[in-house]
Amino acid sequence: MSTTRNIGILAHVDAGKTTITERILFRTGATYKQGEVHDGTTVTDFDAQERQRGITIFAAAVSCTWDEHRINLIDTPGHVDFSAEVERSLRVLDGAVAVFDGVAGVEPQSESVWRQADQHRVPRIAFVNKLDRAGADLDAAVASIRTRLRVTPLVVQLPIGAEDGFTGVVDLVTRRAYTWVDGAIVEVDVPDPAEAARRRRLLEETVAELHAGALEEFVADDALKDATLRDALRELTGTGAGVVVLCGSAYKNRGIEPLLDAVVAYLPSPLDVAPVDPQRPATPDAPFAGLVFKVQAATTGRLTYVRVYSGTIAKGATVLDTGTGRTERISRILHVQADRHTELDDASAGDIVAVVGVKHARVGSTLCAPDAPLVLEAATTAEPVVSVA
Ligand code: GDP
């Protein structure tokens, strides 16, 4: 069944969030051309000021598809000065990828964003990036996750090679080794089967310790064993009891496919998370309710980004904005992709879309069915509409 993942990438400035986003959009086919951070062509860096400063200031949601699952990527600023913006994106996420620099490990800013995500109970997986850099050390980064973030790391991948010679990863859950030649994954034999087996045993022991009973079904059947371990890891991710750790090098395009697989495998679908209101289950036939989390001026007109929590919103529908008390008409519903927009006839519970036609809604406003008003949260004061270059 195809499902949705609403995720954000949380990272300290320079850890590689922009590069990872680029690689994901490229790999999922959402972009025709791969951008590079240094030449200012990256598609998520909408703003000229942002390009100049090299940090992500303004959030935007981008949709892509992986293995028939929709992944809505909500951009979150990596700079601590934009903490309010991080908070705002955390509200509409169901899961996140926390990125760490393979040389520096957990840095102070990654720690503060991690704490914010804790407050919002956002399930996370960790990606230790830049393993191609001199001095990169997965084990040291993992140790800093354990001590500084005070969470049990569940290392599911091992690097193949180190620094300049880093060529890929071994996934301990699927027991696959991935390496890359000319951008394509080539499956290779696990380079060090004894080490992989030792690490896998360690992982199983840690999971068993954190989640008594989860591994009881372990039998001689490898496939069942792998599926059981994956389910246990998904559950631990959901409760925050442990964090799945992956690794790679965004710059060298290594580790992106297993990262996308892990997003689908370990992070929850919006339909699996608790409803925002008992009267509003996350089903398509419940009364419509959605939260506005970003407003941008674009060439297509004013884009109002909405997280749909319940029901269905159709093109042409009239909605009530409980933030302003006005009713407004939705003229278009879009999935914003890297370099184009896809027009939708409707959007339902769990999705994140940009709507056109809503002229007055503010960040924090609830849009809902006029005959079933709801306030998801107090609307913030009027915010300037951010222009997109
Ligand atoms: P952001 O600030 O988190 O968005 O980080 P960027 O994606 O802009 O990356 C910051 C710098 O690190 C850029 O110069 C990237 O080219 C570089 N970078 C990103 N990922 C990697 C990686 O895996 N390896 C290396 N060596 N450099 C990387």
mmCIF file with all atom_site columns, C-alpha atoms in Angstrom, residues 34-117:
data_model
loop_
_atom_site.group_PDB
_atom_site.id
_atom_site.type_symbol
_atom_site.label_atom_id
_atom_site.label_alt_id
_atom_site.label_comp_id
_atom_site.label_asym_id
_atom_site.label_entity_id
_atom_site.label_seq_id
_atom_site.pdbx_PDB_ins_code
_atom_site.Cartn_x
_atom_site.Cartn_y
_atom_site.Cartn_z
_atom_site.occupancy
_atom_site.B_iso_or_equiv
_atom_site.pdbx_formal_charge
_atom_site.auth_seq_id
_atom_site.auth_comp_id
_atom_site.auth_asym_id
_atom_site.auth_atom_id
_atom_site.pdbx_PDB_model_num
ATOM 1  C CA . GLN A 1 34  ? 21.159 17.941 -9.743 1.00 0.00 ? 34  GLN A CA 1
ATOM 2  C CA . GLY A 1 35  ? 22.067 21.200 -8.058 1.00 0.00 ? 35  GLY A CA 1
ATOM 3  C CA . GLU A 1 36  ? 25.227 21.848 -6.134 1.00 0.00 ? 36  GLU A CA 1
ATOM 4  C CA . VAL A 1 37  ? 25.354 24.020 -3.060 1.00 0.00 ? 37  VAL A CA 1
ATOM 5  C CA . HIS A 1 38  ? 28.396 25.921 -4.231 1.00 0.00 ? 38  HIS A CA 1
ATOM 6  C CA . ASP A 1 39  ? 26.936 27.126 -7.544 1.00 0.00 ? 39  ASP A CA 1
ATOM 7  C CA . GLY A 1 40  ? 23.723 28.350 -5.967 1.00 0.00 ? 40  GLY A CA 1
ATOM 8  C CA . THR A 1 41  ? 21.418 26.197 -8.079 1.00 0.00 ? 41  THR A CA 1
ATOM 9  C CA . THR A 1 42  ? 19.904 24.131 -5.301 1.00 0.00 ? 42  THR A CA 1
ATOM 10 C CA . VAL A 1 43  ? 16.151 24.007 -5.544 1.00 0.00 ? 43  VAL A CA 1
ATOM 11 C CA . THR A 1 44  ? 15.375 24.282 -1.861 1.00 0.00 ? 44  THR A CA 1
ATOM 12 C CA . ASP A 1 45  ? 17.411 27.433 -1.455 1.00 0.00 ? 45  ASP A CA 1
ATOM 13 C CA . PHE A 1 46  ? 14.676 29.657 -2.832 1.00 0.00 ? 46  PHE A CA 1
ATOM 14 C CA . ASP A 1 47  ? 15.874 32.908 -1.454 1.00 0.00 ? 47  ASP A CA 1
ATOM 15 C CA . ALA A 1 48  ? 18.737 35.010 -2.732 1.00 0.00 ? 48  ALA A CA 1
ATOM 16 C CA . GLN A 1 49  ? 19.704 36.104 0.753  1.00 0.00 ? 49  GLN A CA 1
ATOM 17 C CA . GLU A 1 50  ? 19.748 32.489 1.755  1.00 0.00 ? 50  GLU A CA 1
ATOM 18 C CA . ARG A 1 51  ? 22.013 31.616 -1.126 1.00 0.00 ? 51  ARG A CA 1
ATOM 19 C CA . GLN A 1 52  ? 24.379 34.373 -0.132 1.00 0.00 ? 52  GLN A CA 1
ATOM 20 C CA . ARG A 1 53  ? 24.533 33.355 3.467  1.00 0.00 ? 53  ARG A CA 1
ATOM 21 C CA . GLY A 1 54  ? 24.599 29.676 2.685  1.00 0.00 ? 54  GLY A CA 1
ATOM 22 C CA . ILE A 1 55  ? 22.073 28.843 5.383  1.00 0.00 ? 55  ILE A CA 1
ATOM 23 C CA . THR A 1 56  ? 18.479 27.846 5.048  1.00 0.00 ? 56  THR A CA 1
ATOM 24 C CA . ILE A 1 57  ? 16.239 30.590 6.384  1.00 0.00 ? 57  ILE A CA 1
ATOM 25 C CA . PHE A 1 58  ? 12.810 29.957 4.953  1.00 0.00 ? 58  PHE A CA 1
ATOM 26 C CA . ALA A 1 59  ? 10.935 26.695 5.141  1.00 0.00 ? 59  ALA A CA 1
ATOM 27 C CA . ALA A 1 60  ? 9.214  25.157 2.131  1.00 0.00 ? 60  ALA A CA 1
ATOM 28 C CA . ALA A 1 61  ? 7.566  21.791 1.616  1.00 0.00 ? 61  ALA A CA 1
ATOM 29 C CA . VAL A 1 62  ? 8.630  19.674 -1.340 1.00 0.00 ? 62  VAL A CA 1
ATOM 30 C CA . SER A 1 63  ? 6.940  16.431 -2.416 1.00 0.00 ? 63  SER A CA 1
ATOM 31 C CA . CYS A 1 64  ? 8.605  13.429 -3.961 1.00 0.00 ? 64  CYS A CA 1
ATOM 32 C CA . THR A 1 65  ? 7.909  9.745  -4.427 1.00 0.00 ? 65  THR A CA 1
ATOM 33 C CA . TRP A 1 66  ? 9.992  6.789  -3.309 1.00 0.00 ? 66  TRP A CA 1
ATOM 34 C CA . ASP A 1 67  ? 8.971  3.212  -3.912 1.00 0.00 ? 67  ASP A CA 1
ATOM 35 C CA . GLU A 1 68  ? 5.361  4.355  -4.422 1.00 0.00 ? 68  GLU A CA 1
ATOM 36 C CA . HIS A 1 69  ? 5.336  6.219  -1.121 1.00 0.00 ? 69  HIS A CA 1
ATOM 37 C CA . ARG A 1 70  ? 4.854  9.964  -1.064 1.00 0.00 ? 70  ARG A CA 1
ATOM 38 C CA . ILE A 1 71  ? 7.490  11.778 0.914  1.00 0.00 ? 71  ILE A CA 1
ATOM 39 C CA . ASN A 1 72  ? 6.712  15.378 1.827  1.00 0.00 ? 72  ASN A CA 1
ATOM 40 C CA . LEU A 1 73  ? 9.919  17.055 2.837  1.00 0.00 ? 73  LEU A CA 1
ATOM 41 C CA . ILE A 1 74  ? 9.329  20.028 5.077  1.00 0.00 ? 74  ILE A CA 1
ATOM 42 C CA . ASP A 1 75  ? 12.383 22.230 5.076  1.00 0.00 ? 75  ASP A CA 1
ATOM 43 C CA . THR A 1 76  ? 13.564 23.279 8.519  1.00 0.00 ? 76  THR A CA 1
ATOM 44 C CA . PRO A 1 77  ? 16.156 25.952 9.161  1.00 0.00 ? 77  PRO A CA 1
ATOM 45 C CA . GLY A 1 78  ? 19.427 24.715 10.590 1.00 0.00 ? 78  GLY A CA 1
ATOM 46 C CA . HIS A 1 79  ? 20.429 27.951 12.229 1.00 0.00 ? 79  HIS A CA 1
ATOM 47 C CA . VAL A 1 80  ? 19.629 28.400 15.881 1.00 0.00 ? 80  VAL A CA 1
ATOM 48 C CA . ASP A 1 81  ? 18.523 32.024 15.263 1.00 0.00 ? 81  ASP A CA 1
ATOM 49 C CA . PHE A 1 82  ? 15.511 30.702 13.403 1.00 0.00 ? 82  PHE A CA 1
ATOM 50 C CA . SER A 1 83  ? 14.333 28.530 16.212 1.00 0.00 ? 83  SER A CA 1
ATOM 51 C CA . ALA A 1 84  ? 10.702 29.737 15.943 1.00 0.00 ? 84  ALA A CA 1
ATOM 52 C CA . GLU A 1 85  ? 10.678 28.568 12.364 1.00 0.00 ? 85  GLU A CA 1
ATOM 53 C CA . VAL A 1 86  ? 12.039 25.186 13.432 1.00 0.00 ? 86  VAL A CA 1
ATOM 54 C CA . GLU A 1 87  ? 9.221  24.933 15.994 1.00 0.00 ? 87  GLU A CA 1
ATOM 55 C CA . ARG A 1 88  ? 6.653  25.746 13.349 1.00 0.00 ? 88  ARG A CA 1
ATOM 56 C CA . SER A 1 89  ? 7.857  23.018 11.013 1.00 0.00 ? 89  SER A CA 1
ATOM 57 C CA . LEU A 1 90  ? 8.124  20.508 13.861 1.00 0.00 ? 90  LEU A CA 1
ATOM 58 C CA . ARG A 1 91  ? 4.398  20.917 14.473 1.00 0.00 ? 91  ARG A CA 1
ATOM 59 C CA . VAL A 1 92  ? 3.473  19.544 11.058 1.00 0.00 ? 92  VAL A CA 1
ATOM 60 C CA . LEU A 1 93  ? 6.041  16.747 10.852 1.00 0.00 ? 93  LEU A CA 1
ATOM 61 C CA . ASP A 1 94  ? 5.453  13.116 11.706 1.00 0.00 ? 94  ASP A CA 1
ATOM 62 C CA . GLY A 1 95  ? 9.101  12.205 11.611 1.00 0.00 ? 95  GLY A CA 1
ATOM 63 C CA . ALA A 1 96  ? 12.549 13.591 10.988 1.00 0.00 ? 96  ALA A CA 1
ATOM 64 C CA . VAL A 1 97  ? 16.039 12.752 9.842  1.00 0.00 ? 97  VAL A CA 1
ATOM 65 C CA . ALA A 1 98  ? 18.634 14.274 12.153 1.00 0.00 ? 98  ALA A CA 1
ATOM 66 C CA . VAL A 1 99  ? 21.884 14.861 10.291 1.00 0.00 ? 99  VAL A CA 1
ATOM 67 C CA . PHE A 1 100 ? 25.258 14.891 11.998 1.00 0.00 ? 100 PHE A CA 1
ATOM 68 C CA . ASP A 1 101 ? 28.698 15.677 10.670 1.00 0.00 ? 101 ASP A CA 1
ATOM 69 C CA . GLY A 1 102 ? 30.797 12.513 10.646 1.00 0.00 ? 102 GLY A CA 1
ATOM 70 C CA . VAL A 1 103 ? 33.841 14.456 11.881 1.00 0.00 ? 103 VAL A CA 1
ATOM 71 C CA . ALA A 1 104 ? 32.248 16.741 14.498 1.00 0.00 ? 104 ALA A CA 1
ATOM 72 C CA . GLY A 1 105 ? 29.489 14.378 15.700 1.00 0.00 ? 105 GLY A CA 1
ATOM 73 C CA . VAL A 1 106 ? 26.785 16.025 17.801 1.00 0.00 ? 106 VAL A CA 1
ATOM 74 C CA . GLU A 1 107 ? 27.295 19.800 17.884 1.00 0.00 ? 107 GLU A CA 1
ATOM 75 C CA . PRO A 1 108 ? 25.612 22.301 20.238 1.00 0.00 ? 108 PRO A CA 1
ATOM 76 C CA . GLN A 1 109 ? 23.053 23.412 17.673 1.00 0.00 ? 109 GLN A CA 1
ATOM 77 C CA . SER A 1 110 ? 22.152 19.857 16.726 1.00 0.00 ? 110 SER A CA 1
ATOM 78 C CA . GLU A 1 111 ? 21.580 19.286 20.424 1.00 0.00 ? 111 GLU A CA 1
ATOM 79 C CA . SER A 1 112 ? 19.133 22.197 20.738 1.00 0.00 ? 112 SER A CA 1
ATOM 80 C CA . VAL A 1 113 ? 17.153 21.181 17.656 1.00 0.00 ? 113 VAL A CA 1
ATOM 81 C CA . TRP A 1 114 ? 17.084 17.625 19.028 1.00 0.00 ? 114 TRP A CA 1
ATOM 82 C CA . ARG A 1 115 ? 15.574 18.903 22.291 1.00 0.00 ? 115 ARG A CA 1
ATOM 83 C CA . GLN A 1 116 ? 12.911 20.848 20.377 1.00 0.00 ? 116 GLN A CA 1
ATOM 84 C CA . ALA A 1 117 ? 12.021 17.683 18.469 1.00 0.00 ? 117 ALA A CA 1
#
